[in-house]
C-alpha cells in the first residue's frame, strides 16, 4: 500500500472505548506517531498496541468512575451537587 492508501485506511479506524476518536487524531506528533504507523512494520504494531493499552485504561477508569457514581446518593443534603443528573455530567 502507498502512504496515501495507508493514511486513508488508518483514518477510518476508531478506538474501541473512545470511539469518537479517530486513531490518526490520537497519535502523538513525532516519535511513535502517525508517520511510524504509516510506514508499517514493527514500530507501527508497537505504536498501535500502546494506543490500545491507553484506550483500555480509559475504559477501565470510566467503569470505575461509574461505580463510584452509582454509590453516591445525590438526594442527600450533604451532597454538593444535590441532583443525580448533575453528578453524571
PDB file of N, CA and C in Angstrom:
ATOM      1  N   UNK A   1       0.833  -1.198   0.000  1.00  0.00           N
ATOM      2  CA  UNK A   1       0.000   0.000   0.000  1.00  0.00           C
ATOM      3  C   UNK A   1       0.871   1.253   0.000  1.00  0.00           C
ATOM      4  N   UNK A   2       0.396   2.275  -0.665  1.00  0.00           N
ATOM      5  CA  UNK A   2       1.110   3.556  -0.648  1.00  0.00           C
ATOM      6  C   UNK A   2       0.819   4.267   0.677  1.00  0.00           C
ATOM      7  N   UNK A   3       1.599   5.295   0.978  1.00  0.00           N
ATOM      8  CA  UNK A   3       1.388   6.080   2.189  1.00  0.00           C
ATOM      9  C   UNK A   3      -0.015   6.686   2.206  1.00  0.00           C
ATOM     10  N   UNK A   4      -0.472   7.148   1.051  1.00  0.00           N
ATOM     11  CA  UNK A   4      -1.811   7.738   0.952  1.00  0.00           C
ATOM     12  C   UNK A   4      -2.889   6.699   1.237  1.00  0.00           C
ATOM     13  N   UNK A   5      -2.731   5.506   0.683  1.00  0.00           N
ATOM     14  CA  UNK A   5      -3.699   4.433   0.924  1.00  0.00           C
ATOM     15  C   UNK A   5      -3.721   4.043   2.398  1.00  0.00           C
ATOM     16  N   UNK A   6      -2.538   3.946   2.998  1.00  0.00           N
ATOM     17  CA  UNK A   6      -2.470   3.611   4.423  1.00  0.00           C
ATOM     18  C   UNK A   6      -3.133   4.694   5.264  1.00  0.00           C
ATOM     19  N   UNK A   7      -2.877   5.953   4.902  1.00  0.00           N
ATOM     20  CA  UNK A   7      -3.483   7.056   5.651  1.00  0.00           C
ATOM     21  C   UNK A   7      -5.009   6.982   5.562  1.00  0.00           C
ATOM     22  N   UNK A   8      -5.530   6.735   4.378  1.00  0.00           N
ATOM     23  CA  UNK A   8      -6.982   6.640   4.215  1.00  0.00           C
ATOM     24  C   UNK A   8      -7.554   5.480   5.024  1.00  0.00           C
ATOM     25  N   UNK A   9      -6.836   4.364   5.054  1.00  0.00           N
ATOM     26  CA  UNK A   9      -7.289   3.213   5.833  1.00  0.00           C
ATOM     27  C   UNK A   9      -7.267   3.525   7.325  1.00  0.00           C
ATOM     28  N   UNK A  10      -6.143   4.058   7.804  1.00  0.00           N
ATOM     29  CA  UNK A  10      -5.990   4.341   9.234  1.00  0.00           C
ATOM     30  C   UNK A  10      -6.956   5.440   9.681  1.00  0.00           C
ATOM     31  N   UNK A  11      -7.234   6.396   8.811  1.00  0.00           N
ATOM     32  CA  UNK A  11      -8.128   7.495   9.192  1.00  0.00           C
ATOM     33  C   UNK A  11      -9.563   7.026   9.420  1.00  0.00           C
ATOM     34  N   UNK A  12      -9.902   5.838   8.937  1.00  0.00           N
ATOM     35  CA  UNK A  12     -11.241   5.283   9.162  1.00  0.00           C
ATOM     36  C   UNK A  12     -11.323   4.472  10.454  1.00  0.00           C
ATOM     37  N   UNK A  13     -10.175   4.173  11.057  1.00  0.00           N
ATOM     38  CA  UNK A  13     -10.161   3.376  12.284  1.00  0.00           C
ATOM     39  C   UNK A  13     -10.564   4.224  13.481  1.00  0.00           C
ATOM     40  N   UNK A  14     -11.301   3.619  14.406  1.00  0.00           N
ATOM     41  CA  UNK A  14     -11.704   4.275  15.644  1.00  0.00           C
ATOM     42  C   UNK A  14     -11.207   3.442  16.817  1.00  0.00           C
ATOM     43  N   UNK A  15     -11.006   4.096  17.940  1.00  0.00           N
ATOM     44  CA  UNK A  15     -10.607   3.386  19.148  1.00  0.00           C
ATOM     45  C   UNK A  15     -11.794   2.589  19.683  1.00  0.00           C
ATOM     46  N   UNK A  16     -11.521   1.559  20.470  1.00  0.00           N
ATOM     47  CA  UNK A  16     -12.593   0.701  20.979  1.00  0.00           C
ATOM     48  C   UNK A  16     -13.468   1.442  21.986  1.00  0.00           C
ATOM     49  N   UNK A  17     -12.849   2.041  22.995  1.00  0.00           N
ATOM     50  CA  UNK A  17     -13.629   2.722  24.035  1.00  0.00           C
ATOM     51  C   UNK A  17     -13.957   4.154  23.634  1.00  0.00           C
ATOM     52  N   UNK A  18     -12.960   4.876  23.243  1.00  0.00           N
ATOM     53  CA  UNK A  18     -13.144   6.277  22.834  1.00  0.00           C
ATOM     54  C   UNK A  18     -13.482   6.299  21.349  1.00  0.00           C
ATOM     55  N   UNK A  19     -14.635   5.758  21.010  1.00  0.00           N
ATOM     56  CA  UNK A  19     -14.969   5.503  19.607  1.00  0.00           C
ATOM     57  C   UNK A  19     -15.167   6.771  18.776  1.00  0.00           C
ATOM     58  N   UNK A  20     -15.354   7.929  19.444  1.00  0.00           N
ATOM     59  CA  UNK A  20     -15.462   9.171  18.681  1.00  0.00           C
ATOM     60  C   UNK A  20     -14.091   9.611  18.174  1.00  0.00           C
ATOM     61  N   UNK A  21     -13.052   9.058  18.768  1.00  0.00           N
ATOM     62  CA  UNK A  21     -11.684   9.468  18.465  1.00  0.00           C
ATOM     63  C   UNK A  21     -11.094   8.615  17.341  1.00  0.00           C
ATOM     64  N   UNK A  22     -10.691   9.261  16.274  1.00  0.00           N
ATOM     65  CA  UNK A  22     -10.013   8.555  15.189  1.00  0.00           C
ATOM     66  C   UNK A  22      -8.586   8.238  15.620  1.00  0.00           C
ATOM     67  N   UNK A  23      -8.090   7.108  15.191  1.00  0.00           N
ATOM     68  CA  UNK A  23      -6.731   6.693  15.543  1.00  0.00           C
ATOM     69  C   UNK A  23      -5.712   7.749  15.122  1.00  0.00           C
ATOM     70  N   UNK A  24      -5.873   8.322  13.931  1.00  0.00           N
ATOM     71  CA  UNK A  24      -4.893   9.313  13.457  1.00  0.00           C
ATOM     72  C   UNK A  24      -4.855  10.536  14.361  1.00  0.00           C
ATOM     73  N   UNK A  25      -5.981  10.906  14.965  1.00  0.00           N
ATOM     74  CA  UNK A  25      -6.011  12.056  15.863  1.00  0.00           C
ATOM     75  C   UNK A  25      -5.475  11.730  17.247  1.00  0.00           C
ATOM     76  N   UNK A  26      -5.468  10.461  17.602  1.00  0.00           N
ATOM     77  CA  UNK A  26      -4.998  10.056  18.921  1.00  0.00           C
ATOM     78  C   UNK A  26      -3.486   9.848  18.964  1.00  0.00           C
ATOM     79  N   UNK A  27      -2.857   9.791  17.813  1.00  0.00           N
ATOM     80  CA  UNK A  27      -1.410   9.577  17.763  1.00  0.00           C
ATOM     81  C   UNK A  27      -0.667  10.877  18.035  1.00  0.00           C
ATOM     82  N   UNK A  28       0.365  10.773  18.837  1.00  0.00           N
ATOM     83  CA  UNK A  28       1.181  11.943  19.153  1.00  0.00           C
ATOM     84  C   UNK A  28       2.016  12.335  17.944  1.00  0.00           C
ATOM     85  N   UNK A  29       2.288  13.620  17.797  1.00  0.00           N
ATOM     86  CA  UNK A  29       3.200  14.024  16.717  1.00  0.00           C
ATOM     87  C   UNK A  29       4.625  13.580  17.040  1.00  0.00           C
ATOM     88  N   UNK A  30       5.409  13.350  16.024  1.00  0.00           N
ATOM     89  CA  UNK A  30       6.808  12.965  16.245  1.00  0.00           C
ATOM     90  C   UNK A  30       6.977  11.482  16.463  1.00  0.00           C
ATOM     91  N   UNK A  31       7.904  11.132  17.365  1.00  0.00           N
ATOM     92  CA  UNK A  31       8.251   9.731  17.631  1.00  0.00           C
ATOM     93  C   UNK A  31       7.013   8.934  18.041  1.00  0.00           C
ATOM     94  N   UNK A  32       6.902   7.735  17.516  1.00  0.00           N
ATOM     95  CA  UNK A  32       5.759   6.844  17.756  1.00  0.00           C
ATOM     96  C   UNK A  32       4.442   7.492  17.342  1.00  0.00           C
ATOM     97  N   UNK A  33       4.483   8.300  16.327  1.00  0.00           N
ATOM     98  CA  UNK A  33       3.293   9.000  15.859  1.00  0.00           C
ATOM     99  C   UNK A  33       2.779   8.453  14.551  1.00  0.00           C
ATOM    100  N   UNK A  34       2.085   9.305  13.845  1.00  0.00           N
ATOM    101  CA  UNK A  34       1.406   8.905  12.618  1.00  0.00           C
ATOM    102  C   UNK A  34       2.362   8.383  11.552  1.00  0.00           C
ATOM    103  N   UNK A  35       3.499   9.036  11.384  1.00  0.00           N
ATOM    104  CA  UNK A  35       4.429   8.610  10.339  1.00  0.00           C
ATOM    105  C   UNK A  35       4.919   7.184  10.574  1.00  0.00           C
ATOM    106  N   UNK A  36       5.190   6.829  11.837  1.00  0.00           N
ATOM    107  CA  UNK A  36       5.623   5.466  12.142  1.00  0.00           C
ATOM    108  C   UNK A  36       4.532   4.457  11.808  1.00  0.00           C
ATOM    109  N   UNK A  37       3.286   4.840  12.068  1.00  0.00           N
ATOM    110  CA  UNK A  37       2.171   3.944  11.753  1.00  0.00           C
ATOM    111  C   UNK A  37       2.033   3.789  10.243  1.00  0.00           C
ATOM    112  N   UNK A  38       2.148   4.890   9.530  1.00  0.00           N
ATOM    113  CA  UNK A  38       2.005   4.829   8.073  1.00  0.00           C
ATOM    114  C   UNK A  38       3.145   4.076   7.405  1.00  0.00           C
ATOM    115  N   UNK A  39       4.318   4.079   8.024  1.00  0.00           N
ATOM    116  CA  UNK A  39       5.455   3.346   7.467  1.00  0.00           C
ATOM    117  C   UNK A  39       5.319   1.841   7.667  1.00  0.00           C
ATOM    118  N   UNK A  40       4.433   1.416   8.563  1.00  0.00           N
ATOM    119  CA  UNK A  40       4.191  -0.006   8.779  1.00  0.00           C
ATOM    120  C   UNK A  40       5.289  -0.667   9.593  1.00  0.00           C
ATOM    121  N   UNK A  41       5.264  -1.975   9.620  1.00  0.00           N
ATOM    122  CA  UNK A  41       6.291  -2.747  10.306  1.00  0.00           C
ATOM    123  C   UNK A  41       6.099  -2.832  11.812  1.00  0.00           C
ATOM    124  N   UNK A  42       7.182  -3.216  12.465  1.00  0.00           N
ATOM    125  CA  UNK A  42       7.162  -3.443  13.920  1.00  0.00           C
ATOM    126  C   UNK A  42       6.824  -2.180  14.706  1.00  0.00           C
ATOM    127  N   UNK A  43       7.390  -1.049  14.301  1.00  0.00           N
ATOM    128  CA  UNK A  43       7.119   0.201  15.005  1.00  0.00           C
ATOM    129  C   UNK A  43       5.635   0.547  14.929  1.00  0.00           C
ATOM    130  N   UNK A  44       5.033   0.307  13.785  1.00  0.00           N
ATOM    131  CA  UNK A  44       3.592   0.530  13.618  1.00  0.00           C
ATOM    132  C   UNK A  44       2.809  -0.337  14.599  1.00  0.00           C
ATOM    133  N   UNK A  45       3.134  -1.621  14.644  1.00  0.00           N
ATOM    134  CA  UNK A  45       2.447  -2.539  15.557  1.00  0.00           C
ATOM    135  C   UNK A  45       2.611  -2.114  17.005  1.00  0.00           C
ATOM    136  N   UNK A  46       3.841  -1.758  17.387  1.00  0.00           N
ATOM    137  CA  UNK A  46       4.103  -1.338  18.763  1.00  0.00           C
ATOM    138  C   UNK A  46       3.327  -0.072  19.116  1.00  0.00           C
ATOM    139  N   UNK A  47       3.294   0.880  18.195  1.00  0.00           N
ATOM    140  CA  UNK A  47       2.587   2.141  18.430  1.00  0.00           C
ATOM    141  C   UNK A  47       1.092   1.905  18.593  1.00  0.00           C
ATOM    142  N   UNK A  48       0.519   1.092  17.727  1.00  0.00           N
ATOM    143  CA  UNK A  48      -0.915   0.812  17.827  1.00  0.00           C
ATOM    144  C   UNK A  48      -1.235  -0.004  19.078  1.00  0.00           C
ATOM    145  N   UNK A  49      -0.335  -0.907  19.477  1.00  0.00           N
ATOM    146  CA  UNK A  49      -0.525  -1.653  20.725  1.00  0.00           C
ATOM    147  C   UNK A  49      -0.550  -0.704  21.921  1.00  0.00           C
ATOM    148  N   UNK A  50       0.371   0.270  21.939  1.00  0.00           N
ATOM    149  CA  UNK A  50       0.388   1.256  23.030  1.00  0.00           C
ATOM    150  C   UNK A  50      -0.911   2.050  23.060  1.00  0.00           C
ATOM    151  N   UNK A  51      -1.404   2.409  21.897  1.00  0.00           N
ATOM    152  CA  UNK A  51      -2.652   3.165  21.810  1.00  0.00           C
ATOM    153  C   UNK A  51      -3.826   2.342  22.341  1.00  0.00           C
ATOM    154  N   UNK A  52      -3.847   1.054  22.038  1.00  0.00           N
ATOM    155  CA  UNK A  52      -4.903   0.182  22.558  1.00  0.00           C
ATOM    156  C   UNK A  52      -4.815   0.035  24.069  1.00  0.00           C
ATOM    157  N   UNK A  53      -3.604   0.023  24.606  1.00  0.00           N
ATOM    158  CA  UNK A  53      -3.422  -0.053  26.057  1.00  0.00           C
ATOM    159  C   UNK A  53      -3.982   1.200  26.727  1.00  0.00           C
ATOM    160  N   UNK A  54      -3.694   2.364  26.162  1.00  0.00           N
ATOM    161  CA  UNK A  54      -4.216   3.620  26.715  1.00  0.00           C
ATOM    162  C   UNK A  54      -5.741   3.652  26.613  1.00  0.00           C
ATOM    163  N   UNK A  55      -6.283   3.180  25.510  1.00  0.00           N
ATOM    164  CA  UNK A  55      -7.733   3.143  25.336  1.00  0.00           C
ATOM    165  C   UNK A  55      -8.371   2.199  26.355  1.00  0.00           C
ATOM    166  N   UNK A  56      -7.749   1.055  26.608  1.00  0.00           N
ATOM    167  CA  UNK A  56      -8.257   0.115  27.609  1.00  0.00           C
ATOM    168  C   UNK A  56      -8.200   0.734  29.005  1.00  0.00           C
ATOM    169  N   UNK A  57      -7.160   1.505  29.281  1.00  0.00           N
ATOM    170  CA  UNK A  57      -7.055   2.207  30.559  1.00  0.00           C
ATOM    171  C   UNK A  57      -8.204   3.206  30.706  1.00  0.00           C
ATOM    172  N   UNK A  58      -8.500   3.938  29.649  1.00  0.00           N
ATOM    173  CA  UNK A  58      -9.620   4.888  29.677  1.00  0.00           C
ATOM    174  C   UNK A  58     -10.933   4.156  29.951  1.00  0.00           C
ATOM    175  N   UNK A  59     -11.114   2.997  29.351  1.00  0.00           N
ATOM    176  CA  UNK A  59     -12.332   2.209  29.575  1.00  0.00           C
ATOM    177  C   UNK A  59     -12.426   1.775  31.032  1.00  0.00           C
ATOM    178  N   UNK A  60     -11.315   1.308  31.591  1.00  0.00           N
ATOM    179  CA  UNK A  60     -11.308   0.855  32.982  1.00  0.00           C
ATOM    180  C   UNK A  60     -11.590   2.008  33.938  1.00  0.00           C
ATOM    181  N   UNK A  61     -10.951   3.153  33.712  1.00  0.00           N
ATOM    182  CA  UNK A  61     -11.162   4.310  34.578  1.00  0.00           C
ATOM    183  C   UNK A  61     -12.602   4.811  34.489  1.00  0.00           C
ATOM    184  N   UNK A  62     -13.165   4.786  33.300  1.00  0.00           N
ATOM    185  CA  UNK A  62     -14.557   5.199  33.129  1.00  0.00           C
ATOM    186  C   UNK A  62     -15.489   4.270  33.898  1.00  0.00           C
ATOM    187  N   UNK A  63     -15.229   2.985  33.811  1.00  0.00           N
ATOM    188  CA  UNK A  63     -16.040   1.998  34.518  1.00  0.00           C
ATOM    189  C   UNK A  63     -15.941   2.206  36.030  1.00  0.00           C
ATOM    190  N   UNK A  64     -14.730   2.421  36.534  1.00  0.00           N
ATOM    191  CA  UNK A  64     -14.539   2.645  37.967  1.00  0.00           C
ATOM    192  C   UNK A  64     -15.237   3.926  38.414  1.00  0.00           C
ATOM    193  N   UNK A  65     -15.203   4.961  37.598  1.00  0.00           N
ATOM    194  CA  UNK A  65     -15.879   6.212  37.921  1.00  0.00           C
ATOM    195  C   UNK A  65     -17.391   6.008  37.966  1.00  0.00           C
ATOM    196  N   UNK A  66     -17.922   5.237  37.028  1.00  0.00           N
ATOM    197  CA  UNK A  66     -19.353   4.922  37.036  1.00  0.00           C
ATOM    198  C   UNK A  66     -19.739   4.171  38.307  1.00  0.00           C
ATOM    199  N   UNK A  67     -18.862   3.282  38.786  1.00  0.00           N
ATOM    200  CA  UNK A  67     -19.139   2.550  40.021  1.00  0.00           C
ATOM    201  C   UNK A  67     -19.204   3.503  41.208  1.00  0.00           C
ATOM    202  N   UNK A  68     -18.342   4.493  41.243  1.00  0.00           N
ATOM    203  CA  UNK A  68     -18.369   5.492  42.313  1.00  0.00           C
ATOM    204  C   UNK A  68     -19.670   6.285  42.244  1.00  0.00           C
ATOM    205  N   UNK A  69     -20.048   6.722  41.060  1.00  0.00           N
ATOM    206  CA  UNK A  69     -21.291   7.488  40.914  1.00  0.00           C
ATOM    207  C   UNK A  69     -22.512   6.667  41.318  1.00  0.00           C
ATOM    208  N   UNK A  70     -22.483   5.374  41.045  1.00  0.00           N
ATOM    209  CA  UNK A  70     -23.618   4.516  41.388  1.00  0.00           C
ATOM    210  C   UNK A  70     -23.811   4.434  42.897  1.00  0.00           C
ATOM    211  N   UNK A  71     -22.739   4.584  43.673  1.00  0.00           N
ATOM    212  CA  UNK A  71     -22.832   4.523  45.136  1.00  0.00           C
ATOM    213  C   UNK A  71     -23.125   5.882  45.756  1.00  0.00           C
ATOM    214  N   UNK A  72     -23.020   6.924  44.988  1.00  0.00           N
ATOM    215  CA  UNK A  72     -23.185   8.280  45.507  1.00  0.00           C
ATOM    216  C   UNK A  72     -24.668   8.604  45.612  1.00  0.00           C
ATOM    217  N   UNK A  73     -25.098   9.043  46.776  1.00  0.00           N
ATOM    218  CA  UNK A  73     -26.504   9.370  46.987  1.00  0.00           C
ATOM    219  C   UNK A  73     -26.702  10.867  46.797  1.00  0.00           C
ATOM    220  N   UNK A  74     -27.091  11.239  45.610  1.00  0.00           N
ATOM    221  CA  UNK A  74     -27.235  12.658  45.272  1.00  0.00           C
ATOM    222  C   UNK A  74     -28.422  13.306  45.967  1.00  0.00           C
ATOM    223  N   UNK A  75     -29.363  12.512  46.460  1.00  0.00           N
ATOM    224  CA  UNK A  75     -30.551  13.072  47.097  1.00  0.00           C
ATOM    225  C   UNK A  75     -30.280  13.552  48.523  1.00  0.00           C
ATOM    226  N   UNK A  76     -29.171  13.152  49.096  1.00  0.00           N
ATOM    227  CA  UNK A  76     -28.848  13.555  50.465  1.00  0.00           C
ATOM    228  C   UNK A  76     -28.440  15.024  50.517  1.00  0.00           C
ATOM    229  N   UNK A  77     -28.788  15.716  51.601  1.00  0.00           N
ATOM    230  CA  UNK A  77     -28.468  17.143  51.701  1.00  0.00           C
ATOM    231  C   UNK A  77     -26.967  17.431  51.776  1.00  0.00           C
ATOM    232  N   UNK A  78     -26.169  16.436  52.170  1.00  0.00           N
ATOM    233  CA  UNK A  78     -24.724  16.669  52.242  1.00  0.00           C
ATOM    234  C   UNK A  78     -24.074  16.685  50.865  1.00  0.00           C
ATOM    235  N   UNK A  79     -24.832  16.292  49.865  1.00  0.00           N
ATOM    236  CA  UNK A  79     -24.289  16.280  48.517  1.00  0.00           C
ATOM    237  C   UNK A  79     -24.044  17.702  48.036  1.00  0.00           C
ATOM    238  N   UNK A  80     -22.901  17.919  47.435  1.00  0.00           N
ATOM    239  CA  UNK A  80     -22.563  19.240  46.907  1.00  0.00           C
ATOM    240  C   UNK A  80     -23.451  19.567  45.712  1.00  0.00           C
ATOM    241  N   UNK A  81     -23.772  18.571  44.931  1.00  0.00           N
ATOM    242  CA  UNK A  81     -24.498  18.780  43.684  1.00  0.00           C
ATOM    243  C   UNK A  81     -26.020  18.785  43.904  1.00  0.00           C
ATOM    244  N   UNK A  82     -26.522  17.949  44.779  1.00  0.00           N
ATOM    245  CA  UNK A  82     -27.942  17.828  45.121  1.00  0.00           C
ATOM    246  C   UNK A  82     -28.816  17.210  44.037  1.00  0.00           C
ATOM    247  N   UNK A  83     -28.256  16.734  42.958  1.00  0.00           N
ATOM    248  CA  UNK A  83     -29.087  16.224  41.877  1.00  0.00           C
ATOM    249  C   UNK A  83     -28.302  15.184  41.080  1.00  0.00           C
ATOM    250  N   UNK A  84     -28.861  14.000  40.919  1.00  0.00           N
ATOM    251  CA  UNK A  84     -28.152  12.916  40.222  1.00  0.00           C
ATOM    252  C   UNK A  84     -27.814  13.262  38.779  1.00  0.00           C
ATOM    253  N   UNK A  85     -28.669  14.029  38.119  1.00  0.00           N
ATOM    254  CA  UNK A  85     -28.353  14.379  36.733  1.00  0.00           C
ATOM    255  C   UNK A  85     -27.116  15.257  36.669  1.00  0.00           C
ATOM    256  N   UNK A  86     -26.908  16.078  37.687  1.00  0.00           N
ATOM    257  CA  UNK A  86     -25.704  16.903  37.724  1.00  0.00           C
ATOM    258  C   UNK A  86     -24.462  16.068  38.031  1.00  0.00           C
ATOM    259  N   UNK A  87     -24.629  15.008  38.831  1.00  0.00           N
ATOM    260  CA  UNK A  87     -23.486  14.151  39.173  1.00  0.00           C
ATOM    261  C   UNK A  87     -22.896  13.494  37.935  1.00  0.00           C
ATOM    262  N   UNK A  88     -23.722  13.173  36.988  1.00  0.00           N
ATOM    263  CA  UNK A  88     -23.280  12.410  35.828  1.00  0.00           C
ATOM    264  C   UNK A  88     -22.853  13.281  34.665  1.00  0.00           C
ATOM    265  N   UNK A  89     -22.795  14.572  34.863  1.00  0.00           N
ATOM    266  CA  UNK A  89     -22.365  15.483  33.792  1.00  0.00           C
ATOM    267  C   UNK A  89     -20.868  15.442  33.678  1.00  0.00           C
TER     268      UNK A  89
END
